[in-house]
Each structure stands twice: as structure tokens, then as C-alpha cells.
mmCIF file of C-alpha atoms in Angstrom:
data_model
loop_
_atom_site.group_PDB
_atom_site.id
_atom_site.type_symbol
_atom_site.label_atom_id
_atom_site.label_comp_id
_atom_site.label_asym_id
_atom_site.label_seq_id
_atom_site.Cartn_x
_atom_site.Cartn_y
_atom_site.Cartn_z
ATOM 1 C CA UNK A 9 0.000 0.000 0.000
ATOM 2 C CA UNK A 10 0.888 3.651 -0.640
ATOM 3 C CA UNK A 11 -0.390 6.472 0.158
ATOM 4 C CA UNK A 12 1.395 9.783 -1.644
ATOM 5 C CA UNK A 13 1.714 13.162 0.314
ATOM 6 C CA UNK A 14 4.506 15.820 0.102
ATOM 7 C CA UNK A 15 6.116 13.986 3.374
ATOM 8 C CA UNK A 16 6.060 10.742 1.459
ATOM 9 C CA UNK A 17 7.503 12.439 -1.938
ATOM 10 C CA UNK A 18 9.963 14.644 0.424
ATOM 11 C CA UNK A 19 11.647 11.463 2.603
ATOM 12 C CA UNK A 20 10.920 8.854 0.172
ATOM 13 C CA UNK A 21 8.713 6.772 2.054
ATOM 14 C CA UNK A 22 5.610 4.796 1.383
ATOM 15 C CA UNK A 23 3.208 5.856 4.120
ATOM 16 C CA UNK A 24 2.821 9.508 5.793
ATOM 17 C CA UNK A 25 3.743 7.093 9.515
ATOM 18 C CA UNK A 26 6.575 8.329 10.991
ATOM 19 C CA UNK A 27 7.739 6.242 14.737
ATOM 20 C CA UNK A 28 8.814 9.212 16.985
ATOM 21 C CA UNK A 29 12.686 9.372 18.604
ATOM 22 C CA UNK A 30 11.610 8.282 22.061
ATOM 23 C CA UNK A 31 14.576 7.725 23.830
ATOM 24 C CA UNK A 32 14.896 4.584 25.437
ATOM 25 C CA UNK A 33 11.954 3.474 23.394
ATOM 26 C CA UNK A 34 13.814 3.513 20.014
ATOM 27 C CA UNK A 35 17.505 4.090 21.290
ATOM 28 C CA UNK A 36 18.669 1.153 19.094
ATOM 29 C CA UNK A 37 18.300 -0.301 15.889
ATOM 30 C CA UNK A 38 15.156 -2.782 16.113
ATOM 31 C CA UNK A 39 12.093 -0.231 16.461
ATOM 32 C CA UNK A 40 13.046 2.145 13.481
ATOM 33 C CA UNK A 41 14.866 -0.484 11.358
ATOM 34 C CA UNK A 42 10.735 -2.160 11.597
ATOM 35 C CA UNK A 43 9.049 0.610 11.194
ATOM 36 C CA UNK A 44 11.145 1.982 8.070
ATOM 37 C CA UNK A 45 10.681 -1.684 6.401
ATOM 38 C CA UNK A 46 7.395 -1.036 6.632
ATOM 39 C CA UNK A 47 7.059 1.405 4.385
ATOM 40 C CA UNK A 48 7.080 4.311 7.132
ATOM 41 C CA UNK A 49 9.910 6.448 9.257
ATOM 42 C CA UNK A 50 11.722 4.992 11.550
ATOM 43 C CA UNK A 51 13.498 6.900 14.277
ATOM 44 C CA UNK A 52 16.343 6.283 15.910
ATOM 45 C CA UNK A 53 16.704 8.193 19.334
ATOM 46 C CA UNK A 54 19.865 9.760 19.828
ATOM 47 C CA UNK A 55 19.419 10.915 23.023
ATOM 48 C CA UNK A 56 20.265 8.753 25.564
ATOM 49 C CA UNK A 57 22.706 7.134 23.312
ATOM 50 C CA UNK A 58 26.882 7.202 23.141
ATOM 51 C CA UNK A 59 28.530 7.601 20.325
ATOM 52 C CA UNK A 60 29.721 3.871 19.609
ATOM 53 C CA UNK A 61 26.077 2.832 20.032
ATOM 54 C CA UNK A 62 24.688 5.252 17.749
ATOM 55 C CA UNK A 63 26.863 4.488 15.461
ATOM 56 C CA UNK A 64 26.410 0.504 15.687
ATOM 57 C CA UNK A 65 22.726 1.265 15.632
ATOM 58 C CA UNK A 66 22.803 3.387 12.052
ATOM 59 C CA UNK A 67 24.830 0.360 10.941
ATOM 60 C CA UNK A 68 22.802 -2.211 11.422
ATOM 61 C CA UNK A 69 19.768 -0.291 10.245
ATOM 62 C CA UNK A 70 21.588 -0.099 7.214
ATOM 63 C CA UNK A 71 22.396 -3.566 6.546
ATOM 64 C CA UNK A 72 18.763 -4.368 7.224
ATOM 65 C CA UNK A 73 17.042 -2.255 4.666
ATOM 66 C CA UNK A 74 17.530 0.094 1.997
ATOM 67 C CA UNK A 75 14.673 2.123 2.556
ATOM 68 C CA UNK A 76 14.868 5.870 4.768
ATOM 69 C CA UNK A 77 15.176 6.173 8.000
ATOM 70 C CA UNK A 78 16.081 9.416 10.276
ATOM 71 C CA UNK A 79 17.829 10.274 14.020
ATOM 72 C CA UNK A 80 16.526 12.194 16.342
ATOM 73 C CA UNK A 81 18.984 14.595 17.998
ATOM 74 C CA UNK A 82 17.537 16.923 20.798
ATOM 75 C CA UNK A 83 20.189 19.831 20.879
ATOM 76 C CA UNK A 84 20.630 20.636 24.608
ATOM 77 C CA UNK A 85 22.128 16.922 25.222
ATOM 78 C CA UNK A 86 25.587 16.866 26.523
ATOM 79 C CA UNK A 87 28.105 15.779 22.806
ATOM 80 C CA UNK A 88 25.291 17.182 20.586
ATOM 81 C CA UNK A 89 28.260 18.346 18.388
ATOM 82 C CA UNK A 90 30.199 15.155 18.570
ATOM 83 C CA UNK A 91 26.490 13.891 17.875
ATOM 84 C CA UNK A 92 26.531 15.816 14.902
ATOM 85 C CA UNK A 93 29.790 14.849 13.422
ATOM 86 C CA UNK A 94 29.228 11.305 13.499
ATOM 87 C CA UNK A 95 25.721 11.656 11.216
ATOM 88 C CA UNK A 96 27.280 14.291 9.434
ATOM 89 C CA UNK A 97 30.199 11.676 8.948
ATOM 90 C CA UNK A 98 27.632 8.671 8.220
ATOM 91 C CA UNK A 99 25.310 10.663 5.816
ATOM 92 C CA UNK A 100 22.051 9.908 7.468
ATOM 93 C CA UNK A 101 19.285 10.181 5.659
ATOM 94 C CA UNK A 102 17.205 12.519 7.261
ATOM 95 C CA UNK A 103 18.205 14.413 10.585
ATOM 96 C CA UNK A 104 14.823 15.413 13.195
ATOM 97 C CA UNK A 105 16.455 17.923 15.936
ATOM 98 C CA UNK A 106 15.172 19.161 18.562
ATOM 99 C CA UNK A 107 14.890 21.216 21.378
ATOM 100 C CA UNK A 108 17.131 23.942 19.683
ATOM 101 C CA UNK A 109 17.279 26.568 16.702
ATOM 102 C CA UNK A 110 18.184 25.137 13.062
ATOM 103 C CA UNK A 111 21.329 27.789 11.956
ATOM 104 C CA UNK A 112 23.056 25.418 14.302
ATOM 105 C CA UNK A 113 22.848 22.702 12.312
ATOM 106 C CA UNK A 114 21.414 23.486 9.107
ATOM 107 C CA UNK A 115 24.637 24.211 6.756
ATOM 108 C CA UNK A 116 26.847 21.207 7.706
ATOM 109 C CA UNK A 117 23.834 18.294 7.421
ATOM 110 C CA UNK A 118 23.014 20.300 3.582
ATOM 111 C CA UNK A 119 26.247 19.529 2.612
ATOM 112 C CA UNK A 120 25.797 15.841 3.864
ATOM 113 C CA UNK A 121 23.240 15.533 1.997
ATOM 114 C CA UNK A 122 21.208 15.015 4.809
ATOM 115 C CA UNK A 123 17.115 16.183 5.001
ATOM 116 C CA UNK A 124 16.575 17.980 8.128
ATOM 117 C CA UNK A 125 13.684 17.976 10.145
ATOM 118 C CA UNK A 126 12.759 20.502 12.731
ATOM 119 C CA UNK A 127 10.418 20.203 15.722
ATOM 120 C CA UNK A 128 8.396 22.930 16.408
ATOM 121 C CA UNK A 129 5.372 23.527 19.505
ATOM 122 C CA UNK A 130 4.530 27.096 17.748
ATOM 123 C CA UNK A 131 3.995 29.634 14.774
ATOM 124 C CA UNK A 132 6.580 31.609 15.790
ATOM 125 C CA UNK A 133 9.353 29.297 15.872
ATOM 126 C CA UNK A 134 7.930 27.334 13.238
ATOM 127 C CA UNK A 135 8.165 30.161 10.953
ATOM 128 C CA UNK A 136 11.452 31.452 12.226
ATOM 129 C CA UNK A 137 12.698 27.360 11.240
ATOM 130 C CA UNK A 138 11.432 27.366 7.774
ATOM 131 C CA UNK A 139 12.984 30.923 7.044
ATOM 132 C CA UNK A 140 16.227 29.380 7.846
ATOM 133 C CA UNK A 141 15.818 26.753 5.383
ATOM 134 C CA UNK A 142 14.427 23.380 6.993
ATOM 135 C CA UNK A 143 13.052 20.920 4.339
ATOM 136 C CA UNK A 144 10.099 20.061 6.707
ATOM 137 C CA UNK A 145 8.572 20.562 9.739
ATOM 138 C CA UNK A 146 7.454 18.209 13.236
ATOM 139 C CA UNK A 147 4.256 19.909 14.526
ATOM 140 C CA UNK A 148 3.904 18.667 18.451
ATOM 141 C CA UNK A 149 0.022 19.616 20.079
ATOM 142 C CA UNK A 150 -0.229 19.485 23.694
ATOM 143 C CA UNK A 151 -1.470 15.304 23.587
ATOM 144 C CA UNK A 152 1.664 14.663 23.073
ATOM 145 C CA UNK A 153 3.834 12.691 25.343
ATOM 146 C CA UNK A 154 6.972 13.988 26.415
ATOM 147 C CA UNK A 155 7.466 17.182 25.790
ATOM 148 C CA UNK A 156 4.695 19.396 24.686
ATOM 149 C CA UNK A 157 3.727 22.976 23.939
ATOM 150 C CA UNK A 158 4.214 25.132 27.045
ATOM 151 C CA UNK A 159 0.777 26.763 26.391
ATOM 152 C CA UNK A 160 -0.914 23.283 25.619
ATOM 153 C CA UNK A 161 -2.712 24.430 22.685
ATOM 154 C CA UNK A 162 -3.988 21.030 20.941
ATOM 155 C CA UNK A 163 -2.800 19.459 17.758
ATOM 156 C CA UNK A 164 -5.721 19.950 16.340
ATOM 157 C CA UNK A 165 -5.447 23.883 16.917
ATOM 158 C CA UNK A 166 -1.914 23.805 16.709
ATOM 159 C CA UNK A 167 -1.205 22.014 13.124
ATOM 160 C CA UNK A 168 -3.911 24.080 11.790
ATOM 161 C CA UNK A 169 -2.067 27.506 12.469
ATOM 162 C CA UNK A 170 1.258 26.187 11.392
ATOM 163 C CA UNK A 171 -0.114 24.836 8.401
ATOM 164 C CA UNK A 172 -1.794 28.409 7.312
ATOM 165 C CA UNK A 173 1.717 30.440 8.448
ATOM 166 C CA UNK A 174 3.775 27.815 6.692
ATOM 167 C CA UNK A 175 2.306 27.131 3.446
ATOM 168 C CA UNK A 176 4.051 25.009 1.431
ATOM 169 C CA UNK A 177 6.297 23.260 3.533
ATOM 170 C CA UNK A 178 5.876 19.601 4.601
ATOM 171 C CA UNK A 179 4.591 19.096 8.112
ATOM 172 C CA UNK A 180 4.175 16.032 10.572
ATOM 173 C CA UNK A 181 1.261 16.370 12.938
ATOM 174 C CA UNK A 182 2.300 15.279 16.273
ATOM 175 C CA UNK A 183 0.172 14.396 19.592
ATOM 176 C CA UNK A 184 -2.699 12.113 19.977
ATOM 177 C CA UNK A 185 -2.408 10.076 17.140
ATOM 178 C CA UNK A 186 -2.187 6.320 17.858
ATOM 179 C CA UNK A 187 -4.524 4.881 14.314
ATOM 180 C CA UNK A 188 -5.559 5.536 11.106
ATOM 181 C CA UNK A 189 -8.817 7.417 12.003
ATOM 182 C CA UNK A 190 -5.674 9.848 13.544
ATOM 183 C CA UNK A 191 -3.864 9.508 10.266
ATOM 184 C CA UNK A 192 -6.489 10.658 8.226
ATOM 185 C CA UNK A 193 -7.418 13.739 10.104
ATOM 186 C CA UNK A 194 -3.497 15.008 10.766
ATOM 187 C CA UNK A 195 -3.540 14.908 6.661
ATOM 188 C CA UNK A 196 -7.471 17.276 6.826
ATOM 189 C CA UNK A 197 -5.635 19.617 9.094
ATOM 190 C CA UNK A 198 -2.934 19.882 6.424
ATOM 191 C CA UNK A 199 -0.137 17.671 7.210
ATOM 192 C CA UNK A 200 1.901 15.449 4.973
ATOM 193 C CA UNK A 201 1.816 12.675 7.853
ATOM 194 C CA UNK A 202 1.123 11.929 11.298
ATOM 195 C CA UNK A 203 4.143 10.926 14.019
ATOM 196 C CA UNK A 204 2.878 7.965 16.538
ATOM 197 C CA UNK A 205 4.637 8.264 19.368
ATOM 198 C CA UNK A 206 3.033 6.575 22.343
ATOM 199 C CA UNK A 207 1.167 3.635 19.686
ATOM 200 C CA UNK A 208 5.092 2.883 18.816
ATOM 201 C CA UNK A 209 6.431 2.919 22.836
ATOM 202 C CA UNK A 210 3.815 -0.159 22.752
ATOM 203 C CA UNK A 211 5.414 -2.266 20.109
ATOM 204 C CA UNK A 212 7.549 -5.510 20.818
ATOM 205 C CA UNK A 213 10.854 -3.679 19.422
ATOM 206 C CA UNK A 214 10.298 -1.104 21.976
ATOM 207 C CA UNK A 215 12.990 -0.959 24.296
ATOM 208 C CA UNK A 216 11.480 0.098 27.737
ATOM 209 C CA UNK A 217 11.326 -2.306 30.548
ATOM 210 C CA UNK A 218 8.083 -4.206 30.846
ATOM 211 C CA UNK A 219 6.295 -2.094 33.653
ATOM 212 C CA UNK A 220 6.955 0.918 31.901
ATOM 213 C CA UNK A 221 4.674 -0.735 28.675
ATOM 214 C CA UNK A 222 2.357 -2.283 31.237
ATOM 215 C CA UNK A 223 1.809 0.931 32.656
ATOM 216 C CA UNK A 224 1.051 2.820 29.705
ATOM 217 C CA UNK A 225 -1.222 0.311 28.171
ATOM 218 C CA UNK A 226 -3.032 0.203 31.045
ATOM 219 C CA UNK A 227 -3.894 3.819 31.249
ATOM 220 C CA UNK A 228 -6.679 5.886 30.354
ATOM 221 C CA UNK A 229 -7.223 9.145 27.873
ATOM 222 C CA UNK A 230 -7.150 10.758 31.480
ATOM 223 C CA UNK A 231 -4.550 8.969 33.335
ATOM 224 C CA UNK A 232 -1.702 11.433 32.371
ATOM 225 C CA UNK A 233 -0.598 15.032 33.534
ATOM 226 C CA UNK A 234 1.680 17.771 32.740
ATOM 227 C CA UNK A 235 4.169 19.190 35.220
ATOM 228 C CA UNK A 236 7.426 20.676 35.159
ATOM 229 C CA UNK A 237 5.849 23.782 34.336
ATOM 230 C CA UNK A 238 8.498 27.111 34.345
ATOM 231 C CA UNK A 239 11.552 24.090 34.251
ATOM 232 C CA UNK A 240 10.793 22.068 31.162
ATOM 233 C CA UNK A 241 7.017 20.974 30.718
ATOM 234 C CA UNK A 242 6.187 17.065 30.392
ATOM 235 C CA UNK A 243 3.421 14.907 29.564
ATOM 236 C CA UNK A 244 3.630 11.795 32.015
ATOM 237 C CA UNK A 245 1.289 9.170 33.425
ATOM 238 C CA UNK A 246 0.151 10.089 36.736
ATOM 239 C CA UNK A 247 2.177 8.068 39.751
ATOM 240 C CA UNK A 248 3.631 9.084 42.622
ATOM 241 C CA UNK A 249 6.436 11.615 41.451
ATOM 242 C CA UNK A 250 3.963 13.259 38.846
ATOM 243 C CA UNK A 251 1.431 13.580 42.200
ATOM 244 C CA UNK A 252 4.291 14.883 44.336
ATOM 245 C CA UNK A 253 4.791 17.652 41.404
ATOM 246 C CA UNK A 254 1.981 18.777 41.017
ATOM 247 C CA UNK A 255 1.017 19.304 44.369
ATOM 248 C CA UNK A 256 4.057 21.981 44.778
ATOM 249 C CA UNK A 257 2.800 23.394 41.476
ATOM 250 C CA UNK A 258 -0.328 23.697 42.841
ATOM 251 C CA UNK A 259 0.564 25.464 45.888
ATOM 252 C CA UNK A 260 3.105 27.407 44.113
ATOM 253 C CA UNK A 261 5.909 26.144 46.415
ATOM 254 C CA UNK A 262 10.009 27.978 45.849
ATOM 255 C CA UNK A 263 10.950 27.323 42.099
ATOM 256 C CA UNK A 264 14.247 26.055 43.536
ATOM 257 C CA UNK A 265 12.488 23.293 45.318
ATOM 258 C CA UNK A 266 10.552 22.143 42.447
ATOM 259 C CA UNK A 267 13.913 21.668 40.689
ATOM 260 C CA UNK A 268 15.093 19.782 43.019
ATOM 261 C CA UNK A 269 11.917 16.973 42.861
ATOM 262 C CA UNK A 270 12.038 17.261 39.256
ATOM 263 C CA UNK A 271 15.637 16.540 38.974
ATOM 264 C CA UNK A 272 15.133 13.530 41.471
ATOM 265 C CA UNK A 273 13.411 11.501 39.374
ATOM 266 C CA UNK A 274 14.622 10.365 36.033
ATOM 267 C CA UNK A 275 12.830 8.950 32.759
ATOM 268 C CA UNK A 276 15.686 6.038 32.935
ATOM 269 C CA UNK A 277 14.127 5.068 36.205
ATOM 270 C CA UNK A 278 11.244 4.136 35.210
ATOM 271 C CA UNK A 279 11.755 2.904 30.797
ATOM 272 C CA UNK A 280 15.273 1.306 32.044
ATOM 273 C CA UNK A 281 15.059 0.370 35.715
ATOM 274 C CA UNK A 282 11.582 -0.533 35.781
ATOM 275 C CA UNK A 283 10.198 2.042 38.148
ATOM 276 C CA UNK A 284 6.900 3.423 37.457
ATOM 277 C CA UNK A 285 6.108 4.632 40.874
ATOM 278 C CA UNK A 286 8.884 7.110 40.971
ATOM 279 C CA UNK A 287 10.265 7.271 37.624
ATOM 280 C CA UNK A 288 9.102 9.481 34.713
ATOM 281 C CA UNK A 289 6.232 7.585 32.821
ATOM 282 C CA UNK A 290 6.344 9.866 29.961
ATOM 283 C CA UNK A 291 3.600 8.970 27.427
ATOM 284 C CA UNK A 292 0.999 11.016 25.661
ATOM 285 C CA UNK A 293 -3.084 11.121 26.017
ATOM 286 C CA UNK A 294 -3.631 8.647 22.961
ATOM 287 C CA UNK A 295 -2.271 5.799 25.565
ATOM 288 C CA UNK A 296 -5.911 5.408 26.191
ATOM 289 C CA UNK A 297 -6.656 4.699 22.660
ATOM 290 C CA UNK A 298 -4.086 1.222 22.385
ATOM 291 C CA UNK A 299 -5.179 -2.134 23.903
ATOM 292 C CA UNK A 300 -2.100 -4.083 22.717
ATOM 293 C CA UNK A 301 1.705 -4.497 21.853
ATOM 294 C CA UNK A 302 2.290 -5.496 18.756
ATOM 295 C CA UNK A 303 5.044 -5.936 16.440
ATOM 296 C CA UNK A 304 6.111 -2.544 14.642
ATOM 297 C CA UNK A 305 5.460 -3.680 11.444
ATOM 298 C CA UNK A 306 1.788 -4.616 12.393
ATOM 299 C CA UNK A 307 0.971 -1.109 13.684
ATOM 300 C CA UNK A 308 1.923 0.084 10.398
ATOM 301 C CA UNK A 309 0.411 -1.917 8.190
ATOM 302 C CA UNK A 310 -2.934 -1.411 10.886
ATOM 303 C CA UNK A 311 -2.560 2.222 10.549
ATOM 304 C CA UNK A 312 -2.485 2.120 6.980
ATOM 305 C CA UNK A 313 -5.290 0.237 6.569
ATOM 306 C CA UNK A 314 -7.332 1.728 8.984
ATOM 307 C CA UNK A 315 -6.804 5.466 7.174
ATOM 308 C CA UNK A 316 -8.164 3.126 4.043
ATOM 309 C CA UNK A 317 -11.316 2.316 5.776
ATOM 310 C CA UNK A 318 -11.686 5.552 7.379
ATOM 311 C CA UNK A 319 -11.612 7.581 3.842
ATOM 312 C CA UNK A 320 -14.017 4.685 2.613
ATOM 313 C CA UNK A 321 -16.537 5.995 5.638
ATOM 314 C CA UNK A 322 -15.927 9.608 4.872
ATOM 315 C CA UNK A 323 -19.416 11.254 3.575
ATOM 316 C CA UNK A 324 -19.519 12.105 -0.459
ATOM 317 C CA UNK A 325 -19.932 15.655 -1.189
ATOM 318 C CA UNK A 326 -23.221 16.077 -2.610
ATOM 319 C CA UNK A 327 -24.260 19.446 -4.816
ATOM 320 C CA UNK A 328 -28.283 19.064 -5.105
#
């Protein structure tokens, strides 16, 4: 099956799916190297990653398939320029980057040949990204897990204004999306393609420990929170930590004490070590939407077929 947008013409992919860079989640080579067999984008998570494992991870997505595949570098990590010469180096396909402005990185991944990818939560900065010359754009709505828009403005808001200030450039819709009903409405609002995140964090190549995926698929549309808010806003599943935060949120306790109880608890504690009572449970709102783990390739081919049905319930246009 294909299905042709300007994402799919842009990366060279079959199917507007694209597996978001989740850290541990996809911070090795079996989760993207699935999902880009496929026929959709896989991701590889920089992030968490050192060098010599990145590196062994783009190799042995590349002896696996022939087809795209990107990395996902947020920009404030510790190495991001030794990060940066090693893809650079290794010609990656196509570079997503985050957390970060684009003249950083921009010039040396062009002459890599390398399509970049930039992930906005805003007009502004989604403007200011394309006017430096990014060949696409990652739109992230407030259901997203992770990290989303400080203001929380929805996807469905949120795509819609960047789509009308950025006309003309390729967009991923980001946040909320976990099937093909999802798929088909990120593409009305104007996107090329729709980035499953949490759907994705529930597949069998996903690399979290098992009480991390049991939590998640176990929650509801309403079973996660935001806090972190005036240190670095996150979408999580509600446990003890996220309770403890938001209770000094809510009564507006010292900013410097906030950062401390932020900074105690770690996403590694909980997708690594297992603990989902103190650890960071990030996922996004369309956890509540999945009732299974399934293999990568699966979830694509589900999604994909799924958008099919949906476009084959859509209402005809009648003009009595």
C-alpha cells in the first residue's frame, strides 16, 4: 500500500507514519529499522545514546534495509556536536532535531546531503525554522507525550495555524495520534503525515522495561498530567512523582524546590530500571486509545489500513 503526500515524496517513504525518537523506546536499531521496512519512518533516538552505540545502531539499520530512515537529535544533550559529526560523517538520511534553533545545524547536514527535520510547539518558531531553510517541519500539540507545547494548545489547533503560516512546507502532525482514524485527520488539518509516538512505545521492538509498557497500556485518555511547568514541561502518566509535582505546582511552592523533585526523578528510572512509581512515565493522552503491543510492522500496516477504511466511511460531497 501507498499512500502519496509531500512527506512521502519529500523522505521517500511509502506511508505519511513516521515512529517518533523516544529515547529509550527507540535508542537502538530494532524499532526504526521495523518501522522503516514497513514502508514508514523509523526513528532512531539519539538521546540517551553514546557515540559507539549510535553508530552501531545506524549500521545495522543499514544492513537491514535500503529504505529511509532518520535520528533524532535533541540539541541541549551533553556531545550534541560530537552527535553531529558522526551523522554528518555517516550521511544519514534525514536528521529530526530538537529542542534547539536550526542555523546550528542546518549548513553542515546540507552539505551531507542530509534532510533535516525541525520540531516545532509554535507559529513563531515554526516560521522562524522554515525561514532558515528546513526541508520540513514536526508539529507537536499538547497530547503529546513527552514534551509538549508550554501553552498546551492542541494538535488539532496547533497544526492548523502552522499549516496556514507555513504554506508550502511539509509538516508532521504530532500528539494524539495512535490509528488511522488519527492519520487521516493530521492529513485534513494539512499535514503530509502523522508521528505515533506513544502507539510505537507499545510495540515488541520497543525498548522500555516491561512495567513501563504495562503501565502505559493500562492507562486511560485521562490517566496522564503535565508538570514541570516554568523548568521544562512534560506529559507523564500520573504516579507518585507526577502527584508529588503537582502538588508543589499547585501550591506554588520555591521554584528552587521544584527543581530539586524534578531533577530527582529520572525517565531512565522508570523505561530502564523498571520504576513506574517514581520514575518518569512519559507517554501522551492517545495511551488510552491502544489495547495491545504489537510488532512494529503490524501497527503500520494497521494504521495504513485503517486510514483506508476511514476515507471509505468519509461522507460524499453532494451538490443538489
Amino acid at each position: 500500500m501507498r499512500i502519496e503526500t509531500p512527506v512521502t515524496r519529500l523522505l521517500g517513504i511509502d506511508l505519511p507514519i513516521v515512529q517518533a525518537g523516544m529515547s529509550w523506546a527507540s535508542s537502538g536499531s530494532a524499532l526504526p529499522l521495523a518501522v522503516s521496512r514497513a514502508g514508514g519512518l523509523g526513528v532512531i533516538a539519539a538521546g540517551p545514546m553514546r557515540l559507539p552505540d549510535l553508530d552501531r545502531a545506524i549500521t545495522e539499520v543499514e544492513a537491514g534495509t535500503d529504505r529511509p530512515y532518520a535520528v533524532n537529535l535533541p540539541l541541549y544533550r551533553k556531545g550534541a556536536e560530537e552527535v553531529m559529526d558522526l551523522l554528518c560523517a555517516r550521511r544519514v538520511p534525514v536528521l529530526i532535531a530538537s529542542q534547539g534553533g536550526p542555523k546550528r545545524y542546518l549548513e553542515r547536514f546540507k552539505d551531507a546531503g542530509t534532510l533535516c527535520l525541525h520540531v516545532v510547539a509554535g507559529e513563531e518558531h515554526a516560521v522562524k525554522a522554515v525561514g532558515a531553510g528546513v526541508d520540513g517541519l514536526i508539529v507537536v500539540g499538547a497530547e503529546a507525550g513527552g514534551h509538549p507545547p508550554a501553552g498546551l494548545v492542541s494538535t488539532l489547533v496547533m497544526v492548523r495555524a502552522v499549516a496556514r503560516q507555513a504554506a508550502g512546507t511539509p509538516i508532521i502532525a504530532s500528539g494524539g495520534f495512535a490509528d488511522g482514524e488519527g492519520l487521516a485527520a493530521a492529513l485534513a488539518l494539512g499535514a503530509g503525515a502523522a508521528q505515533f509516538g506513544t502507539r510505537f512505545l507499545l510495540s515488541e521492538e520497543s525498548n522500555l522495561h516491561p512495567a513501563y509498557k504495562d503501565a502505559v497500556l493500562a492507562a486511560g485518555v485521562g490517566d496522564t498530567r503535565t508538570v514541570g511547568h516554568q523548568i521544562g514541561l512534560i506529559r507523564l502518566l500520573a504516579n507518585e512523582f507526577a502527584d508529588r509535582m503537582a502538588e508543589l505546582e499547585r501550591t506554588a511552592a520555591e521554584l528552587e524546590l521544584r527543581r530539586t523533585e524534578f531533577a530527582a526523578s529520572t525517565l531512565r528510572m522508570a523505561a530502564f530500571e523498571g520504576d513506574v512509581v517514581r520514575g518518569k512515565v512519559e507517554a501522551g493522552q492517545s495511551a488510552g486509545l491502544i489495547d495491545s503491543i504489537l510488532p512494529a510492522e503490524v501497527i503500520v500496516r494497521r494504521i495504513a489500513e485503517e486510514y483506508a477504511a476511514t476515507l471509505g466511511r468519509m461522507p460524499a460531497v453532494r451538490r443538489d
